């Protein structure tokens, strides 16, 4: 779906950038989303937040898979 009509930016484009680790400000700079009329800013921020909300599970998995620097039994 098109989120930013002024710049023709879709939710998929925003999500792709968010999943790559970019925050809203970086995505705004890169894609130009919410830089003209501003009506899409709330929706664009929501897409970014939803993408970032799904990352803690992956981050936790990576953290558990990494060797721990604390001693055994911690």
XYZ file of C-alpha atoms in Angstrom:
74
model
C 0.000 0.000 0.000
C 1.193 3.518 -0.708
C 1.891 5.314 2.579
C 3.351 8.555 1.208
C 1.346 9.764 -1.785
C 3.587 12.806 -2.351
C 6.734 10.679 -2.754
C 5.027 7.413 -3.787
C 6.571 5.419 -0.931
C 4.982 2.102 -0.032
C 4.760 0.328 3.292
C 6.960 -2.407 1.814
C 9.740 0.072 1.041
C 9.544 1.495 4.553
C 9.519 -2.004 6.069
C 12.501 -3.099 3.976
C 14.554 -0.165 5.252
C 13.361 -0.677 8.849
C 14.292 -4.365 8.753
C 17.729 -3.297 7.509
C 18.147 -1.461 10.818
C 17.217 2.076 9.813
C 15.207 4.293 12.140
C 12.435 6.638 11.064
C 14.737 9.652 10.638
C 17.090 7.670 8.394
C 14.188 6.321 6.351
C 12.728 9.799 6.054
C 16.045 11.117 4.756
C 16.561 8.187 2.378
C 13.046 7.917 0.915
C 11.650 11.407 1.487
C 8.614 10.021 3.317
C 6.719 12.652 5.361
C 8.782 15.530 3.977
C 6.097 17.317 1.951
C 2.536 17.492 3.278
C 3.294 15.355 6.374
C -0.032 13.510 6.436
C 1.682 10.123 6.185
C 4.089 10.592 9.093
C 1.949 8.749 11.644
C 1.402 5.770 9.367
C 5.070 5.671 8.322
C 6.201 5.779 11.956
C 3.765 2.968 12.774
C 5.216 0.765 10.006
C 8.733 1.388 11.351
C 7.620 0.674 14.932
C 5.949 -2.592 13.902
C 9.093 -3.698 12.105
C 11.308 -2.807 15.053
C 8.913 -4.480 17.495
C 9.512 -7.770 15.697
C 13.298 -7.473 16.066
C 13.713 -8.105 19.843
C 12.878 -11.781 19.351
C 15.645 -12.123 16.752
C 18.032 -10.090 18.910
C 17.272 -12.293 21.920
C 17.867 -15.409 19.821
C 21.230 -14.055 18.646
C 22.183 -13.086 22.186
C 21.378 -16.568 23.503
C 23.328 -18.207 20.682
C 26.441 -16.078 21.333
C 29.003 -17.311 23.858
C 28.581 -15.692 27.262
C 31.433 -13.813 28.886
C 29.996 -14.391 32.390
C 31.263 -17.535 34.099
C 29.548 -20.903 34.014
C 26.447 -21.222 36.121
C 25.347 -17.620 35.663
